[in-house]
JSON list of C-alpha atoms in Angstrom, two decimals:
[
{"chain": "A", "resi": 166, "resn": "UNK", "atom": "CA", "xyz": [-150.46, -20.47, 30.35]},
{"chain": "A", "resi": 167, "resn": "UNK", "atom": "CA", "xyz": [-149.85, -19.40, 26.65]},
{"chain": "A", "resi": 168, "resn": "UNK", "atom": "CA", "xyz": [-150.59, -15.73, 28.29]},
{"chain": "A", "resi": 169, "resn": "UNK", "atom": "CA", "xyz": [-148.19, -15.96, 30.59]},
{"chain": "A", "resi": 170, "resn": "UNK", "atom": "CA", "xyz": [-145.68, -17.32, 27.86]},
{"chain": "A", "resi": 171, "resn": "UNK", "atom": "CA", "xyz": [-146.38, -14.63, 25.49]},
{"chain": "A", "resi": 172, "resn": "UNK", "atom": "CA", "xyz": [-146.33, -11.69, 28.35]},
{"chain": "A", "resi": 173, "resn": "UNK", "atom": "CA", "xyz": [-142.99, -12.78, 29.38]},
{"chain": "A", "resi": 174, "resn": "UNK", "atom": "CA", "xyz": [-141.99, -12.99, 25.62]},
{"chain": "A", "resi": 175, "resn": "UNK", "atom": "CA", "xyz": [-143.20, -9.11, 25.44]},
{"chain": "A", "resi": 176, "resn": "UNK", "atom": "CA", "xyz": [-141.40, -8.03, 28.16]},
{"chain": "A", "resi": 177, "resn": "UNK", "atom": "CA", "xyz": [-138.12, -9.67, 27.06]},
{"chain": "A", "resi": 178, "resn": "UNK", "atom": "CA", "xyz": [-138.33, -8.08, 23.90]},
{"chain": "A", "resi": 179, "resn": "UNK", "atom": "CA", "xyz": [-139.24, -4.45, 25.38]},
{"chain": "A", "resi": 180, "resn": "UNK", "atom": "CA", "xyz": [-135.84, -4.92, 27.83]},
{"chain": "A", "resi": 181, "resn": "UNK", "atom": "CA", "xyz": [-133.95, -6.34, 24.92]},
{"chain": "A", "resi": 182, "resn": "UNK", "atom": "CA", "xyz": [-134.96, -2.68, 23.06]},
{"chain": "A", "resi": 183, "resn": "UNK", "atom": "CA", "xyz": [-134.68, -0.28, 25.91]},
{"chain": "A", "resi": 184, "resn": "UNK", "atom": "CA", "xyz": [-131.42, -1.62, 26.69]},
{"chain": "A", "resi": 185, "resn": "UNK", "atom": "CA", "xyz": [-130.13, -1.32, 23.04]},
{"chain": "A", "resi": 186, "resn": "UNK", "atom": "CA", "xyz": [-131.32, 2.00, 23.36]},
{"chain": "A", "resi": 187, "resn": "UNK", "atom": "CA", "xyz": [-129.46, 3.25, 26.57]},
{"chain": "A", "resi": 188, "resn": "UNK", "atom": "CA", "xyz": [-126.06, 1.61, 25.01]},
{"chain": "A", "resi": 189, "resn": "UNK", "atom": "CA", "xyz": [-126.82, 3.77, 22.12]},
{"chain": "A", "resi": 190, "resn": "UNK", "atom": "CA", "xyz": [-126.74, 7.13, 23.65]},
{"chain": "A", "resi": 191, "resn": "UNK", "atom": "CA", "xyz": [-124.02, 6.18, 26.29]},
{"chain": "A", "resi": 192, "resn": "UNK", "atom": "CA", "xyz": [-121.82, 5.36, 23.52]},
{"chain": "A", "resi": 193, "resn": "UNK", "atom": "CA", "xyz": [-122.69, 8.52, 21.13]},
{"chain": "A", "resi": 194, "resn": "UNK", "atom": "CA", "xyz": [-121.04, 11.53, 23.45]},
{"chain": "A", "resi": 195, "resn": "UNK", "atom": "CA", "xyz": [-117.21, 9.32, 22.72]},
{"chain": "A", "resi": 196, "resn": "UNK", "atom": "CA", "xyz": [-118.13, 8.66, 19.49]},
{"chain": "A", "resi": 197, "resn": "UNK", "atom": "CA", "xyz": [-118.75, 12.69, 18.85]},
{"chain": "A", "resi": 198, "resn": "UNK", "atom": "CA", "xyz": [-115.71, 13.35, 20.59]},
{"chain": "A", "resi": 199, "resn": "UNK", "atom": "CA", "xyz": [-113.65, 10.64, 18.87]},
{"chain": "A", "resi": 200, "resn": "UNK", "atom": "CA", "xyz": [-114.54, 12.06, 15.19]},
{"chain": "A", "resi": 201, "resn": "UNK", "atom": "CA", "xyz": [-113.73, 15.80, 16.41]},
{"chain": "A", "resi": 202, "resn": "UNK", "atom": "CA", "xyz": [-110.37, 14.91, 17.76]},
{"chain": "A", "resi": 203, "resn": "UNK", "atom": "CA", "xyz": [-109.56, 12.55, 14.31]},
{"chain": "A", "resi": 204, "resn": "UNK", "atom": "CA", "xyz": [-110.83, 15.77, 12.19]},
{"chain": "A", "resi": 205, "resn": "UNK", "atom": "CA", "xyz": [-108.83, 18.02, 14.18]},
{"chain": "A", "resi": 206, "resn": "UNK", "atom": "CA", "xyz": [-105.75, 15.94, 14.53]},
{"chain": "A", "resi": 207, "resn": "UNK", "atom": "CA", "xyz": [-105.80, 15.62, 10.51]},
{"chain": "A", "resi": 208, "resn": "UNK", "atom": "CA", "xyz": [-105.98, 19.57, 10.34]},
{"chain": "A", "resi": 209, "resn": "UNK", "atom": "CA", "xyz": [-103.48, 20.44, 12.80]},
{"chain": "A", "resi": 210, "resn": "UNK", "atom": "CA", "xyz": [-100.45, 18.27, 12.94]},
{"chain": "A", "resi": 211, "resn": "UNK", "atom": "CA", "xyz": [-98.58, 15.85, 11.05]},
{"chain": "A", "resi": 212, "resn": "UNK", "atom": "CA", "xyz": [-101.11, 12.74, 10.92]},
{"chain": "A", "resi": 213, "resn": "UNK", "atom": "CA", "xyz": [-101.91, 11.91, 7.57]},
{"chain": "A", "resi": 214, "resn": "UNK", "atom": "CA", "xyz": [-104.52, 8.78, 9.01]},
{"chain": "A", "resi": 215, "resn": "UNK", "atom": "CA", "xyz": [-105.91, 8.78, 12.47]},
{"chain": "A", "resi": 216, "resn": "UNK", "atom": "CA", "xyz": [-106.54, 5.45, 13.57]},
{"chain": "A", "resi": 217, "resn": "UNK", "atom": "CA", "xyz": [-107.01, 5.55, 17.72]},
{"chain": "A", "resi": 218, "resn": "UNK", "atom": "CA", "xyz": [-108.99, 7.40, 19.73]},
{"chain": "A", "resi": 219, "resn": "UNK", "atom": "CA", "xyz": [-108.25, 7.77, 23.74]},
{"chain": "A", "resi": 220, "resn": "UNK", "atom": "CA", "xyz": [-110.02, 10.42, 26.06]},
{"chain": "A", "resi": 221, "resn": "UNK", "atom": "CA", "xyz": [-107.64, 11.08, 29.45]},
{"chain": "A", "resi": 222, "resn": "UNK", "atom": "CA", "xyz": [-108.71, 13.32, 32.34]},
{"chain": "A", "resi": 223, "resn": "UNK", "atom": "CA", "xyz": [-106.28, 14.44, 35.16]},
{"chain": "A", "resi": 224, "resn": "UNK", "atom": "CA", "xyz": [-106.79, 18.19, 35.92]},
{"chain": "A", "resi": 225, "resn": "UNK", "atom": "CA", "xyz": [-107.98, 19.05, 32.68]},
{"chain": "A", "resi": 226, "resn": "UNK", "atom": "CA", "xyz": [-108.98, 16.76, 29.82]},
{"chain": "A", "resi": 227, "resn": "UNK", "atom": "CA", "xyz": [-107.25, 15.45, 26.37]},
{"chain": "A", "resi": 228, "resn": "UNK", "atom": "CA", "xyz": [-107.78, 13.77, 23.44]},
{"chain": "A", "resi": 229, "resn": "UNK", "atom": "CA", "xyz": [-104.79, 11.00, 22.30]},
{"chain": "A", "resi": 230, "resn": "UNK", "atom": "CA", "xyz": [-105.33, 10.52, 18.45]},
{"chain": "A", "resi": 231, "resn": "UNK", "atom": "CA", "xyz": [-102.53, 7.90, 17.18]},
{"chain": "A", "resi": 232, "resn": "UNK", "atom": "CA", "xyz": [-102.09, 7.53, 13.28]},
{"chain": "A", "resi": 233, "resn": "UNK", "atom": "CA", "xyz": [-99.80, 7.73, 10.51]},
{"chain": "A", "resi": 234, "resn": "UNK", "atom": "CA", "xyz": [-97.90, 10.90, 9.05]},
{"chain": "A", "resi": 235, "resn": "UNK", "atom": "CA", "xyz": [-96.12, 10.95, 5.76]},
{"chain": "A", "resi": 236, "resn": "UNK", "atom": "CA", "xyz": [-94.09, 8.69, 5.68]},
{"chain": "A", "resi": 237, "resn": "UNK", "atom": "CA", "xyz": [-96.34, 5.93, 7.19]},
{"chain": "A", "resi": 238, "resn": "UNK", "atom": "CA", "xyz": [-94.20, 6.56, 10.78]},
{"chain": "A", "resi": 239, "resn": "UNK", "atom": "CA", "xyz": [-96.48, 5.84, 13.74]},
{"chain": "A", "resi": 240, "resn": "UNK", "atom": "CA", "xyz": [-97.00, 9.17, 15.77]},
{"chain": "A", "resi": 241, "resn": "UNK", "atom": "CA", "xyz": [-99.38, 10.16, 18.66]},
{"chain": "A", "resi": 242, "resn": "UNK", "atom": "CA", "xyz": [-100.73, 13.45, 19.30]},
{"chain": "A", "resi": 243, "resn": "UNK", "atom": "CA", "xyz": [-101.74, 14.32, 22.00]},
{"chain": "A", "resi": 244, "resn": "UNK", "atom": "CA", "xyz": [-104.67, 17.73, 22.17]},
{"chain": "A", "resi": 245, "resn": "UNK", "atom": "CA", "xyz": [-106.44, 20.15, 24.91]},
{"chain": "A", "resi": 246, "resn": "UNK", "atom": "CA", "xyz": [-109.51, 18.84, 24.47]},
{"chain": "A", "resi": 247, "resn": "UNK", "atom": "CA", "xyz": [-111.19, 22.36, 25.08]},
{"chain": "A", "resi": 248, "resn": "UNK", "atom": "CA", "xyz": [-109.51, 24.13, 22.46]},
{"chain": "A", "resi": 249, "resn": "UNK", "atom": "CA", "xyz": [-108.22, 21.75, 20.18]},
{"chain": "A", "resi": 250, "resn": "UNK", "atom": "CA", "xyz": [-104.78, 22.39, 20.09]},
{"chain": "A", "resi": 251, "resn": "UNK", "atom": "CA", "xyz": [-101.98, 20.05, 19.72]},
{"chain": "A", "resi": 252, "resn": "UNK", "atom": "CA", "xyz": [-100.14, 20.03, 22.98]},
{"chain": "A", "resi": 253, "resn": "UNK", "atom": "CA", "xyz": [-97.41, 17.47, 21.71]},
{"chain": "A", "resi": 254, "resn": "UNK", "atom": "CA", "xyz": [-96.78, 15.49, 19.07]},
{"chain": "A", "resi": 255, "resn": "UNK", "atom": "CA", "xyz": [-94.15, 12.49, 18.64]},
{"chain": "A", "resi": 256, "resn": "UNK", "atom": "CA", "xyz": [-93.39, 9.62, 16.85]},
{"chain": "A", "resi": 257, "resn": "UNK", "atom": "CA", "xyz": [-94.35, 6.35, 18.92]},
{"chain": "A", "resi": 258, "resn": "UNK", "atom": "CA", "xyz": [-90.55, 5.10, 18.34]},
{"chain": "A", "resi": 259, "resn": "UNK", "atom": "CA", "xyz": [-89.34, 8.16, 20.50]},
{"chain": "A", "resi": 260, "resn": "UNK", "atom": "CA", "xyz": [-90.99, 6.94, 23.41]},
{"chain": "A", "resi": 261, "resn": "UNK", "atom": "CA", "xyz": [-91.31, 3.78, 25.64]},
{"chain": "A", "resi": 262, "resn": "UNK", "atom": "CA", "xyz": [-94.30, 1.25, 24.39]},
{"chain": "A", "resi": 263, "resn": "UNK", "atom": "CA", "xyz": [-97.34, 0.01, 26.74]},
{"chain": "A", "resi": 264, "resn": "UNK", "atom": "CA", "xyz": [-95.34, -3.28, 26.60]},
{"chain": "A", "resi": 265, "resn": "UNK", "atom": "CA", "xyz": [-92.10, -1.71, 28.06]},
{"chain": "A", "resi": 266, "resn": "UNK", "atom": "CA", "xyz": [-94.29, 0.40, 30.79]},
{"chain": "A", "resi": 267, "resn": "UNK", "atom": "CA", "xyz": [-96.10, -2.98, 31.77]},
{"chain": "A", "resi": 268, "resn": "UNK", "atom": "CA", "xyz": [-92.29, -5.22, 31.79]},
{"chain": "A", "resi": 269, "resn": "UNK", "atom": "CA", "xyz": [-90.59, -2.13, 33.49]},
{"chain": "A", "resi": 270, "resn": "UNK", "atom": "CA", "xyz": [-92.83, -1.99, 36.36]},
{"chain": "A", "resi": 271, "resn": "UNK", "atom": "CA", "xyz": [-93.97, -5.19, 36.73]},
{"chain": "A", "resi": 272, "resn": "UNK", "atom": "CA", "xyz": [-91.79, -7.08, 39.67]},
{"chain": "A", "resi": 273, "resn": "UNK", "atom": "CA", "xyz": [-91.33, -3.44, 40.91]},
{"chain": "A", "resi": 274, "resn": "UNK", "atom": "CA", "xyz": [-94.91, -2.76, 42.28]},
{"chain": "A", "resi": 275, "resn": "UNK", "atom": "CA", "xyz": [-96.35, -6.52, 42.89]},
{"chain": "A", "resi": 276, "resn": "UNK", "atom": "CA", "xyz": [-98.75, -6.17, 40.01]},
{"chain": "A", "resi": 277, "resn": "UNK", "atom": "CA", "xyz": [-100.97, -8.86, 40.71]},
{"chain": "A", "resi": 278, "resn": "UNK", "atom": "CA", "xyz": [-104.03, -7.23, 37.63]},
{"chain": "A", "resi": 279, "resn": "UNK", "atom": "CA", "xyz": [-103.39, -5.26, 35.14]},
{"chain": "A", "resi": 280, "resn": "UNK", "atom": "CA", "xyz": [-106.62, -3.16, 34.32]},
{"chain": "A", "resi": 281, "resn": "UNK", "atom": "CA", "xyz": [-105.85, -0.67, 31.68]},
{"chain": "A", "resi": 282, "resn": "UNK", "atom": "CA", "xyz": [-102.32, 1.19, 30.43]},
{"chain": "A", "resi": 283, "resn": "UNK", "atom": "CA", "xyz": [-103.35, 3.93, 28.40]},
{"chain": "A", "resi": 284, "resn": "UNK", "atom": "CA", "xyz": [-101.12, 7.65, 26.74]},
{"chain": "A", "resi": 285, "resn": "UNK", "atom": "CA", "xyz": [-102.23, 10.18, 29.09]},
{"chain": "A", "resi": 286, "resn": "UNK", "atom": "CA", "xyz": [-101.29, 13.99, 29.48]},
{"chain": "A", "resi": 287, "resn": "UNK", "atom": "CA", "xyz": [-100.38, 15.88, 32.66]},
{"chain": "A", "resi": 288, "resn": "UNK", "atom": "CA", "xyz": [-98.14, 19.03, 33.70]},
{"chain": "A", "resi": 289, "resn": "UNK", "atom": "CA", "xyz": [-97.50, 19.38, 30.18]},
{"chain": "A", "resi": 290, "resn": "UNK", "atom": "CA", "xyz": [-95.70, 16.18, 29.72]},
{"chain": "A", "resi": 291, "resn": "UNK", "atom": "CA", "xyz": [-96.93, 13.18, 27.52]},
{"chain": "A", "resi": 292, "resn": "UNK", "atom": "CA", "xyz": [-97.29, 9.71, 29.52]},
{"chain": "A", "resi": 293, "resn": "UNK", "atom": "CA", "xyz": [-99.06, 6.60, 29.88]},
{"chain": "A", "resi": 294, "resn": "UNK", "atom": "CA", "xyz": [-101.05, 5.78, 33.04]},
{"chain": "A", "resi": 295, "resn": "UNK", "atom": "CA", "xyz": [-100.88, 2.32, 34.24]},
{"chain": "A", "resi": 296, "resn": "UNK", "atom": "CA", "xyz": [-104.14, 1.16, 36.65]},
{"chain": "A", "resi": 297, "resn": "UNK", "atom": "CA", "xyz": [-103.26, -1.96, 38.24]},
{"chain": "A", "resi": 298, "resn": "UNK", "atom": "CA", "xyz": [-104.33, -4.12, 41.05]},
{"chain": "A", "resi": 299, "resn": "UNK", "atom": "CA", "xyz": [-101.11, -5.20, 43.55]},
{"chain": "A", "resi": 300, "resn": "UNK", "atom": "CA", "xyz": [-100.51, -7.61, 45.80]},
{"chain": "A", "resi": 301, "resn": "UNK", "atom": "CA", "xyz": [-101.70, -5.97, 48.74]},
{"chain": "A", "resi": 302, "resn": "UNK", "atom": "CA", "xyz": [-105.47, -5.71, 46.87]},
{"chain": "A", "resi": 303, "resn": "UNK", "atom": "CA", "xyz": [-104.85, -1.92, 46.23]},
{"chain": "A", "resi": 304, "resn": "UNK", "atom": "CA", "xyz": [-105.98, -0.38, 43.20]},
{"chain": "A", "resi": 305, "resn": "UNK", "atom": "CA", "xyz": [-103.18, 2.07, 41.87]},
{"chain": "A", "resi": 306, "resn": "UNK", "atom": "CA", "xyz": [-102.83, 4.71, 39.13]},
{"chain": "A", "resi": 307, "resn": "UNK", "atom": "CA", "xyz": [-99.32, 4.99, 38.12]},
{"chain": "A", "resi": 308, "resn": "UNK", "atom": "CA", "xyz": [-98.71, 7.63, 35.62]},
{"chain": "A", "resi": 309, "resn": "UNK", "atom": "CA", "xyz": [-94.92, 7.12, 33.79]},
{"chain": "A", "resi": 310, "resn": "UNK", "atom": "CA", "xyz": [-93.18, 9.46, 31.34]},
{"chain": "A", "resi": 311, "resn": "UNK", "atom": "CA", "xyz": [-93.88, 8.50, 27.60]},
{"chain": "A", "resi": 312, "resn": "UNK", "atom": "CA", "xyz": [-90.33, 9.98, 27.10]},
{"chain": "A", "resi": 313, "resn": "UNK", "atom": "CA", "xyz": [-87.81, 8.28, 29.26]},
{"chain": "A", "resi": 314, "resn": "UNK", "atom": "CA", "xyz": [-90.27, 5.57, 31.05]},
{"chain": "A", "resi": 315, "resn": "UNK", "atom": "CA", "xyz": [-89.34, 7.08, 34.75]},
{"chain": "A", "resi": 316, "resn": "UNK", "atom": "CA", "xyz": [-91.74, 7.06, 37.18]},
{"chain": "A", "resi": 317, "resn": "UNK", "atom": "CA", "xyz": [-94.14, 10.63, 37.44]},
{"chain": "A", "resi": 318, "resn": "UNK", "atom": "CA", "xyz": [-96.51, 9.89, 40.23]},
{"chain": "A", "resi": 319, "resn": "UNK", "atom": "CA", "xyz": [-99.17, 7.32, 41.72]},
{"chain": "A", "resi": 320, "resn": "UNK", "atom": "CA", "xyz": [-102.02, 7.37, 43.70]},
{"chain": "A", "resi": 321, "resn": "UNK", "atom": "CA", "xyz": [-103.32, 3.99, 45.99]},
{"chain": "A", "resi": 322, "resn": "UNK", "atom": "CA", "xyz": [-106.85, 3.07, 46.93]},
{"chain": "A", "resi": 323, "resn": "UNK", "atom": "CA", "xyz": [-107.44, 0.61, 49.56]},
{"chain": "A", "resi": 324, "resn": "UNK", "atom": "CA", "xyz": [-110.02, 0.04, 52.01]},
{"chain": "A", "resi": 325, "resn": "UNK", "atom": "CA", "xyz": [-108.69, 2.67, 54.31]},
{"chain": "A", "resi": 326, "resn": "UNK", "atom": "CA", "xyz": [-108.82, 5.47, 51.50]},
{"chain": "A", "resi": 327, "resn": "UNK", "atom": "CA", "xyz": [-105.80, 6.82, 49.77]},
{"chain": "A", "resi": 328, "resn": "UNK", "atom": "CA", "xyz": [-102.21, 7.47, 49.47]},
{"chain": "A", "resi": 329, "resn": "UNK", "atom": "CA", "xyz": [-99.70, 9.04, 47.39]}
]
């Protein structure tokens, strides 16, 4: 019986390290990426302190890096994550907030679950993507202007595949 006991006590432990392991390297690749955008954000636009990190793909892919510039205004910049270049670069008070995106759109679209509202970058315009279940069980992308909070495009999944 004490076999058994310490057996199962061994294997516990070996999942307990293989699975610290795995979490490890799935986690490393953003935290690489995170660091390069913060350096190059720092070197390349206004940002005196990069605090957040965000990774959006559309077509291509880009690197969101929010901090503080000079004068200890909060401003995003958004980068090409290929080449590192700045694509935009404003202060957060010159656009809409999450919390405005989320209030704005709200009774409009039946949000029944909000999953994630993130900045975003597509057809070289800054914007935040809102992913949200509605009442109808769909799970939507909508992606809204960070500018002027109007409505850019959204794409529906549902059992019977997707719309636009």
């Amino acid at each position: 019986m004490k076999k058994w006991i310490n057996l199962g006590l061994g294997l516990f432990v070996l999942a307990g390290i293989a699975i610290s392991i795995l979490l490890y390297f799935s986690i490393q690749p953003y935290k690489d990426k995170e660091e390069l955008a913060f350096s190059a954000a720092l070197e390349k636009s206004s940002l005196k302190t990069a605090e957040e990190f965000d990774w959006f793909r559309y077509k291509e892919e880009y690197f969101i890096v929010t901090g503080k510039n000079q004068a200890g205004e909060e401003t995003i910049v958004w980068m090409d994550a290929e080449n590192l270049t700045v694509v935009a670069e404003y202060q957060a008070s010159e656009g809409i907030s999450k919390e405005e995106v989320l209030q704005s759109f709200q009774d409009e679209w039946d949000i029944s679950e909000v999953i994630d509202i993130k900045l975003g970058y597509a057809d070289k315009r800054p914007l935040w993507e809102l992913t949200f279940i509605d009442k109808n069980n769909r799970y939507t992308f909508l992606q809204v202007s960070f500018l002027t909070g109007d409505w850019i495009r959204y794409y529906q999944y549902s059992q019977g595949g997707v719309s636009s």
